Amino acid sequence: MTTYKNPIYPYRRPAELDVDITPHCPIIIVGAGPSGLAAAIDLALQGIKSIVLDDNNTVSVGSRAICFSKRTLEILDRLGTAQKMLDKGVTWQQGRVFFQDREVYSFNLLPEEGHRIPAFINLQQYYLEEYLVDRAMELSDYIDLRWQNKVSHVDSLPMQSLVYVDTEDGFYQLSCDYLLVADGANSKIRDMLGLECKGQVFQDRFLIADVVMKAEFPTERWFWFDPPFHPNQSVLLHKQPDNVWRIDFQLGWDADPEEEKKEENIRPRVQAMLGEDVEFELEWASVYTFRCRMMDSFIHHRVFFVGDAAHQVSPFGARGANGALQSVDNLAWKLARVLKGEASSSLLETYNTERLHGAKENLLNSTRATDFITPKSRISRLFRDTVLELAEQHPFARTLVNSGRLSQPCHYYVSPLNGADDIGFPDDLCPGSPAKDAPVKRDGKEAWLLNQLGNRFVLMIDGRADSARYQSLVAELSELLTLHIELDLVIIGPSPHFFSQLPRCTLLEDSDGLVSERYGLTGDGGYLLRPDQHVAARWKKFTASNANDALDRALGKHLTADANIKGDCHVTA
Ligand SMILES: Cc1cc2nc3c(=O)[nH]c(=O)nc-3n(C[C@H](O)[C@H](O)[C@H](O)COP(=O)(O)OP(=O)(O)OC[C@H]3O[C@@H](n4cnc5c(N)ncnc54)[C@H](O)[C@@H]3O)c2cc1C
């Protein structure tokens, strides 16, 4: 067992056990793992209540996810849990790749300065979940988190879902406008509804050995192909908090998982890797296999699948929980807008469009990495070893080495919600892309751009416009803000103070010039950003009328209702 003591959350008898009616709520979430908890928090921050049902009474047990990416942490920063993760986690950005007895190259995942969040942190999944539970409890006016409430059956109807829940005191029933299914990779609800998750099962086994030691290794990701201490297989090393080191040993398909998990068989492997005189304690051992698969559609009537229930990948590339958090980020604001009556339900179909794209990207990367790491034919093994030989001397070969392409933010390049792009530069901030961070000053104090965006639509414009235009600009903005109560304004300056007379307006100073540089912003230019911090549209010369059109588009007003999700729905509880 790990030295971490899993918190035990109390079961409380649900009031519904004592009533004859079926209470109705806007949103029910099945599963209090990373996906379900993050979804409840995101919805709460946007004013939407939910009930979260989990069949267990604690956070994740043992060793699962450890690598959390920059984008995930940015999302969690918006949700209010990133600081705790940064404080506890091990920050890293450097990786090294070894082949047999030598290093072939190293890489840096975030070579530039001026970002609040690092490229990656390593942190045990149970800490992430514990911090999410803490945050959900802070938002208890919005989140009704019910432990040891197991969903045993779901009826998915065109206009609502019926949810049947088992507890130690008996059984009760709820109905909801939208059901979020976040019950993990082996989703019973997915099976119950006769829905499939299609893809590939990989015939290989990996041993996780988490060891406690005070080691000299740097805080970097080290990956070995065919090392002398574990010939013909691969090994991965990562540092975690509490002096815990994660070592993943590839074992091959024929390995016996029960035998491999025995401490007497793990010790010689670890000792051969670390050296005979290094002392360590084995904290956790498990053997895993993995699948790369996803559903054809994440929506069934009013049931939405998120996280591992919708898509699963191999751990190489750390795209499981990182991908799940990006899906939650995508769905929550859309549900909130529909439930508040600000958008029609056709907006929800874009969860499918955008996140199917994200899941395919993750699956492709994860499958390619797995094929490279575990070649299954003589030819693919020869190709891999040749690439590794060449990589030491020839940079072109390094692009072919795949020890897991680590989770990247997803860009929704072809989303139907994307509006105009007449800036055209930089490419990675075109509509559909997540916003980039930069240092700014707010009220003379140091701050970060991303912390000024999110949860609501934001129009970010450059306030260093031609002074002859100020008067008319303020009038235009004032009208736009009156028309769209969901819109906030961020003015990048230094800019004249008369902007501050506008409602919901934040004045920022581009203290290091990095906002202008990263966004290609010049006087009169502007960006419209969605509540999930993705770019909706951008203009060289902003006008209220083009912002108005882009807002309508980002809310899906041009889309026709999809047959999959019928009717509009408003908050009922
Ligand atoms: C070895 C390993 C290493 C990994 N490493 C990484 C990594 O480094 N980075 C990364 O991003 N990802 C990683 N992952 C993937 C990551 O662990 C998952 O993607 C993540 O846990 C998915 O979260 P989830 O909330 O969707 O599902 P889960 O974490 O599986 O949560 C599902 C929840 O639903 C509850 N539940 C299930 N059925 C019911 C029911 N009927 N009623 C009520 N509640 C129910 C469960 O109790 C659980 O709390 C790794 C996975 C493994 C196995």
PDB file of C-alpha atoms and ligand atoms in Angstrom, residues 29-38 52-60 63-69 72 120-123 125 128-129 146-153 164-166 181-189 192 206 208 238 246 248 284 286-290 306-325 328 406-407, ligand 1:
ATOM      1  CA  ILE A  29     -23.097  13.281 -12.864  1.00  0.00           C
ATOM      2  CA  VAL A  30     -22.202   9.614 -12.420  1.00  0.00           C
ATOM      3  CA  GLY A  31     -18.693   9.161 -11.033  1.00  0.00           C
ATOM      4  CA  ALA A  32     -16.573  11.325  -8.735  1.00  0.00           C
ATOM      5  CA  GLY A  33     -13.264  10.640 -10.503  1.00  0.00           C
ATOM      6  CA  PRO A  34     -11.299  13.491 -12.130  1.00  0.00           C
ATOM      7  CA  SER A  35     -13.871  13.906 -14.942  1.00  0.00           C
ATOM      8  CA  GLY A  36     -17.031  13.916 -12.815  1.00  0.00           C
ATOM      9  CA  LEU A  37     -15.627  16.179 -10.109  1.00  0.00           C
ATOM     10  CA  ALA A  38     -14.156  18.672 -12.578  1.00  0.00           C
ATOM     11  CA  VAL A  52     -22.675  13.809  -8.238  1.00  0.00           C
ATOM     12  CA  LEU A  53     -23.144  10.098  -7.496  1.00  0.00           C
ATOM     13  CA  ASP A  54     -20.208   7.823  -6.725  1.00  0.00           C
ATOM     14  CA  ASP A  55     -20.312   4.155  -5.765  1.00  0.00           C
ATOM     15  CA  ASN A  56     -17.206   4.485  -3.573  1.00  0.00           C
ATOM     16  CA  ASN A  57     -16.265   6.587  -0.525  1.00  0.00           C
ATOM     17  CA  THR A  58     -12.748   7.714  -1.329  1.00  0.00           C
ATOM     18  CA  VAL A  59     -10.392   8.948  -4.028  1.00  0.00           C
ATOM     19  CA  SER A  60      -8.387   6.772  -6.433  1.00  0.00           C
ATOM     20  CA  SER A  63      -0.876   4.378  -8.509  1.00  0.00           C
ATOM     21  CA  ARG A  64      -2.603   5.642 -11.649  1.00  0.00           C
ATOM     22  CA  ALA A  65      -2.122   8.988 -13.428  1.00  0.00           C
ATOM     23  CA  ILE A  66       0.888  11.055 -12.425  1.00  0.00           C
ATOM     24  CA  CYS A  67       1.688  13.439 -15.327  1.00  0.00           C
ATOM     25  CA  PHE A  68      -0.510  16.520 -15.631  1.00  0.00           C
ATOM     26  CA  SER A  69       0.028  18.851 -18.544  1.00  0.00           C
ATOM     27  CA  THR A  72      -4.873  20.634 -17.750  1.00  0.00           C
ATOM     28  CA  PHE A 120       4.165  19.371 -16.721  1.00  0.00           C
ATOM     29  CA  ILE A 121       3.898  18.385 -13.112  1.00  0.00           C
ATOM     30  CA  ASN A 122       3.988  14.901 -11.646  1.00  0.00           C
ATOM     31  CA  LEU A 123       1.457  14.307  -8.923  1.00  0.00           C
ATOM     32  CA  GLN A 125      -3.920  10.960  -9.043  1.00  0.00           C
ATOM     33  CA  LEU A 128      -5.668  15.564  -7.737  1.00  0.00           C
ATOM     34  CA  GLU A 129      -8.944  13.913  -6.753  1.00  0.00           C
ATOM     35  CA  ARG A 146     -23.133  11.720  -2.691  1.00  0.00           C
ATOM     36  CA  TRP A 147     -20.718   8.929  -1.741  1.00  0.00           C
ATOM     37  CA  GLN A 148     -21.708   5.261  -1.834  1.00  0.00           C
ATOM     38  CA  ASN A 149     -24.598   6.037  -4.151  1.00  0.00           C
ATOM     39  CA  LYS A 150     -24.284   3.552  -6.971  1.00  0.00           C
ATOM     40  CA  VAL A 151     -26.148   4.107 -10.223  1.00  0.00           C
ATOM     41  CA  SER A 152     -27.636   0.736 -11.074  1.00  0.00           C
ATOM     42  CA  HIS A 153     -29.759   1.640 -14.079  1.00  0.00           C
ATOM     43  CA  TYR A 164     -31.843   4.556 -10.483  1.00  0.00           C
ATOM     44  CA  VAL A 165     -29.559   4.674  -7.461  1.00  0.00           C
ATOM     45  CA  ASP A 166     -28.651   1.970  -4.911  1.00  0.00           C
ATOM     46  CA  VAL A 181     -21.587   9.711 -17.453  1.00  0.00           C
ATOM     47  CA  ALA A 182     -18.069   9.719 -15.977  1.00  0.00           C
ATOM     48  CA  ASP A 183     -18.015   6.196 -14.576  1.00  0.00           C
ATOM     49  CA  GLY A 184     -14.636   5.234 -16.011  1.00  0.00           C
ATOM     50  CA  ALA A 185     -13.163   2.935 -18.650  1.00  0.00           C
ATOM     51  CA  ASN A 186     -15.409  -0.033 -17.862  1.00  0.00           C
ATOM     52  CA  SER A 187     -18.534   2.138 -17.896  1.00  0.00           C
ATOM     53  CA  LYS A 188     -21.519   0.020 -16.926  1.00  0.00           C
ATOM     54  CA  ILE A 189     -23.878   2.737 -18.130  1.00  0.00           C
ATOM     55  CA  MET A 192     -26.419  -0.770 -20.220  1.00  0.00           C
ATOM     56  CA  PHE A 206       3.725  -3.218 -17.999  1.00  0.00           C
ATOM     57  CA  ILE A 208       4.376  -0.225 -12.277  1.00  0.00           C
ATOM     58  CA  HIS A 238       9.418   9.699 -13.239  1.00  0.00           C
ATOM     59  CA  ARG A 246       7.479   5.691 -10.646  1.00  0.00           C
ATOM     60  CA  ASP A 248       7.337   1.375 -15.546  1.00  0.00           C
ATOM     61  CA  TRP A 284       3.160   0.087  -4.852  1.00  0.00           C
ATOM     62  CA  SER A 286       0.661  -3.391 -10.240  1.00  0.00           C
ATOM     63  CA  VAL A 287       0.657  -4.833 -13.727  1.00  0.00           C
ATOM     64  CA  TYR A 288      -1.423  -3.181 -16.419  1.00  0.00           C
ATOM     65  CA  THR A 289      -2.478  -3.773 -19.996  1.00  0.00           C
ATOM     66  CA  PHE A 290      -4.165  -1.071 -22.028  1.00  0.00           C
ATOM     67  CA  VAL A 306     -16.957  12.145 -20.576  1.00  0.00           C
ATOM     68  CA  GLY A 307     -13.455  10.990 -19.670  1.00  0.00           C
ATOM     69  CA  ASP A 308     -12.487   7.324 -19.700  1.00  0.00           C
ATOM     70  CA  ALA A 309     -16.122   6.301 -20.179  1.00  0.00           C
ATOM     71  CA  ALA A 310     -15.963   7.938 -23.634  1.00  0.00           C
ATOM     72  CA  HIS A 311     -12.348   7.337 -24.655  1.00  0.00           C
ATOM     73  CA  GLN A 312      -9.330   5.457 -23.369  1.00  0.00           C
ATOM     74  CA  VAL A 313      -5.671   5.598 -24.347  1.00  0.00           C
ATOM     75  CA  SER A 314      -2.439   3.910 -23.309  1.00  0.00           C
ATOM     76  CA  PRO A 315      -0.533   5.777 -20.595  1.00  0.00           C
ATOM     77  CA  PHE A 316       2.273   6.748 -23.028  1.00  0.00           C
ATOM     78  CA  GLY A 317       1.806  10.422 -23.652  1.00  0.00           C
ATOM     79  CA  ALA A 318      -0.282  10.966 -20.491  1.00  0.00           C
ATOM     80  CA  ARG A 319      -3.395  11.656 -22.500  1.00  0.00           C
ATOM     81  CA  GLY A 320      -6.032   9.924 -20.320  1.00  0.00           C
ATOM     82  CA  ALA A 321      -6.909  12.343 -17.545  1.00  0.00           C
ATOM     83  CA  ASN A 322      -5.369  15.232 -19.528  1.00  0.00           C
ATOM     84  CA  GLY A 323      -7.724  14.487 -22.435  1.00  0.00           C
ATOM     85  CA  ALA A 324     -10.631  13.994 -20.026  1.00  0.00           C
ATOM     86  CA  LEU A 325     -10.137  17.431 -18.475  1.00  0.00           C
ATOM     87  CA  VAL A 328     -15.000  18.585 -19.403  1.00  0.00           C
ATOM     88  CA  LEU A 406       3.069  14.091 -24.411  1.00  0.00           C
ATOM     89  CA  SER A 407      -0.399  15.576 -24.057  1.00  0.00           C
TER      90      SER A 407
HETATM   91  C1  LIG B   1      -1.257   3.001 -15.013  1.00  0.00           C
HETATM   92  C2  LIG B   1      -1.968   4.230 -15.438  1.00  0.00           C
HETATM   93  C3  LIG B   1      -1.241   5.401 -15.614  1.00  0.00           C
HETATM   94  C4  LIG B   1      -1.882   6.539 -16.063  1.00  0.00           C
HETATM   95  N1  LIG B   1      -1.158   7.696 -16.212  1.00  0.00           N
HETATM   96  C5  LIG B   1      -1.750   8.807 -16.626  1.00  0.00           C
HETATM   97  C6  LIG B   1      -1.045  10.032 -16.664  1.00  0.00           C
HETATM   98  O1  LIG B   1       0.133  10.108 -16.302  1.00  0.00           O
HETATM   99  N2  LIG B   1      -1.713  11.141 -17.093  1.00  0.00           N
HETATM  100  C7  LIG B   1      -3.026  11.104 -17.453  1.00  0.00           C
HETATM  101  O2  LIG B   1      -3.563  12.131 -17.853  1.00  0.00           O
HETATM  102  N3  LIG B   1      -3.745   9.966 -17.360  1.00  0.00           N
HETATM  103  C8  LIG B   1      -3.149   8.832 -16.950  1.00  0.00           C
HETATM  104  N4  LIG B   1      -3.891   7.703 -16.782  1.00  0.00           N
HETATM  105  C9  LIG B   1      -5.330   7.716 -17.088  1.00  0.00           C
HETATM  106  C10 LIG B   1      -6.204   8.274 -15.932  1.00  0.00           C
HETATM  107  O3  LIG B   1      -5.982   7.515 -14.761  1.00  0.00           O
HETATM  108  C11 LIG B   1      -7.673   8.211 -16.351  1.00  0.00           C
HETATM  109  O4  LIG B   1      -7.789   8.787 -17.622  1.00  0.00           O
HETATM  110  C12 LIG B   1      -8.597   8.958 -15.380  1.00  0.00           C
HETATM  111  O5  LIG B   1      -8.687   8.298 -14.141  1.00  0.00           O
HETATM  112  C13 LIG B   1     -10.021   9.071 -15.964  1.00  0.00           C
HETATM  113  O6  LIG B   1     -10.851   9.706 -15.059  1.00  0.00           O
HETATM  114  P1  LIG B   1     -12.430   9.470 -15.071  1.00  0.00           P
HETATM  115  O7  LIG B   1     -12.969  10.376 -14.028  1.00  0.00           O
HETATM  116  O8  LIG B   1     -12.933   9.584 -16.452  1.00  0.00           O
HETATM  117  O9  LIG B   1     -12.624   7.936 -14.643  1.00  0.00           O
HETATM  118  P2  LIG B   1     -12.238   7.213 -13.275  1.00  0.00           P
HETATM  119  O10 LIG B   1     -11.035   7.823 -12.673  1.00  0.00           O
HETATM  120  O11 LIG B   1     -12.193   5.764 -13.582  1.00  0.00           O
HETATM  121  O12 LIG B   1     -13.464   7.520 -12.300  1.00  0.00           O
HETATM  122  C14 LIG B   1     -14.705   6.856 -12.412  1.00  0.00           C
HETATM  123  C15 LIG B   1     -15.496   7.042 -11.123  1.00  0.00           C
HETATM  124  O13 LIG B   1     -16.815   6.536 -11.333  1.00  0.00           O
HETATM  125  C16 LIG B   1     -17.209   5.774 -10.192  1.00  0.00           C
HETATM  126  N5  LIG B   1     -18.247   4.835 -10.658  1.00  0.00           N
HETATM  127  C17 LIG B   1     -18.098   3.792 -11.495  1.00  0.00           C
HETATM  128  N6  LIG B   1     -19.287   3.177 -11.707  1.00  0.00           N
HETATM  129  C18 LIG B   1     -20.203   3.858 -10.982  1.00  0.00           C
HETATM  130  C19 LIG B   1     -21.617   3.713 -10.778  1.00  0.00           C
HETATM  131  N7  LIG B   1     -22.308   2.754 -11.372  1.00  0.00           N
HETATM  132  N8  LIG B   1     -22.246   4.584  -9.956  1.00  0.00           N
HETATM  133  C20 LIG B   1     -21.568   5.569  -9.337  1.00  0.00           C
HETATM  134  N9  LIG B   1     -20.233   5.743  -9.492  1.00  0.00           N
HETATM  135  C21 LIG B   1     -19.568   4.906 -10.306  1.00  0.00           C
HETATM  136  C22 LIG B   1     -15.902   5.136  -9.713  1.00  0.00           C
HETATM  137  O14 LIG B   1     -15.945   4.747  -8.356  1.00  0.00           O
HETATM  138  C23 LIG B   1     -14.914   6.275  -9.936  1.00  0.00           C
HETATM  139  O15 LIG B   1     -14.851   7.123  -8.807  1.00  0.00           O
HETATM  140  C24 LIG B   1      -3.276   6.530 -16.328  1.00  0.00           C
HETATM  141  C25 LIG B   1      -4.008   5.354 -16.120  1.00  0.00           C
HETATM  142  C26 LIG B   1      -3.375   4.225 -15.678  1.00  0.00           C
HETATM  143  C27 LIG B   1      -4.182   2.974 -15.445  1.00  0.00           C
END
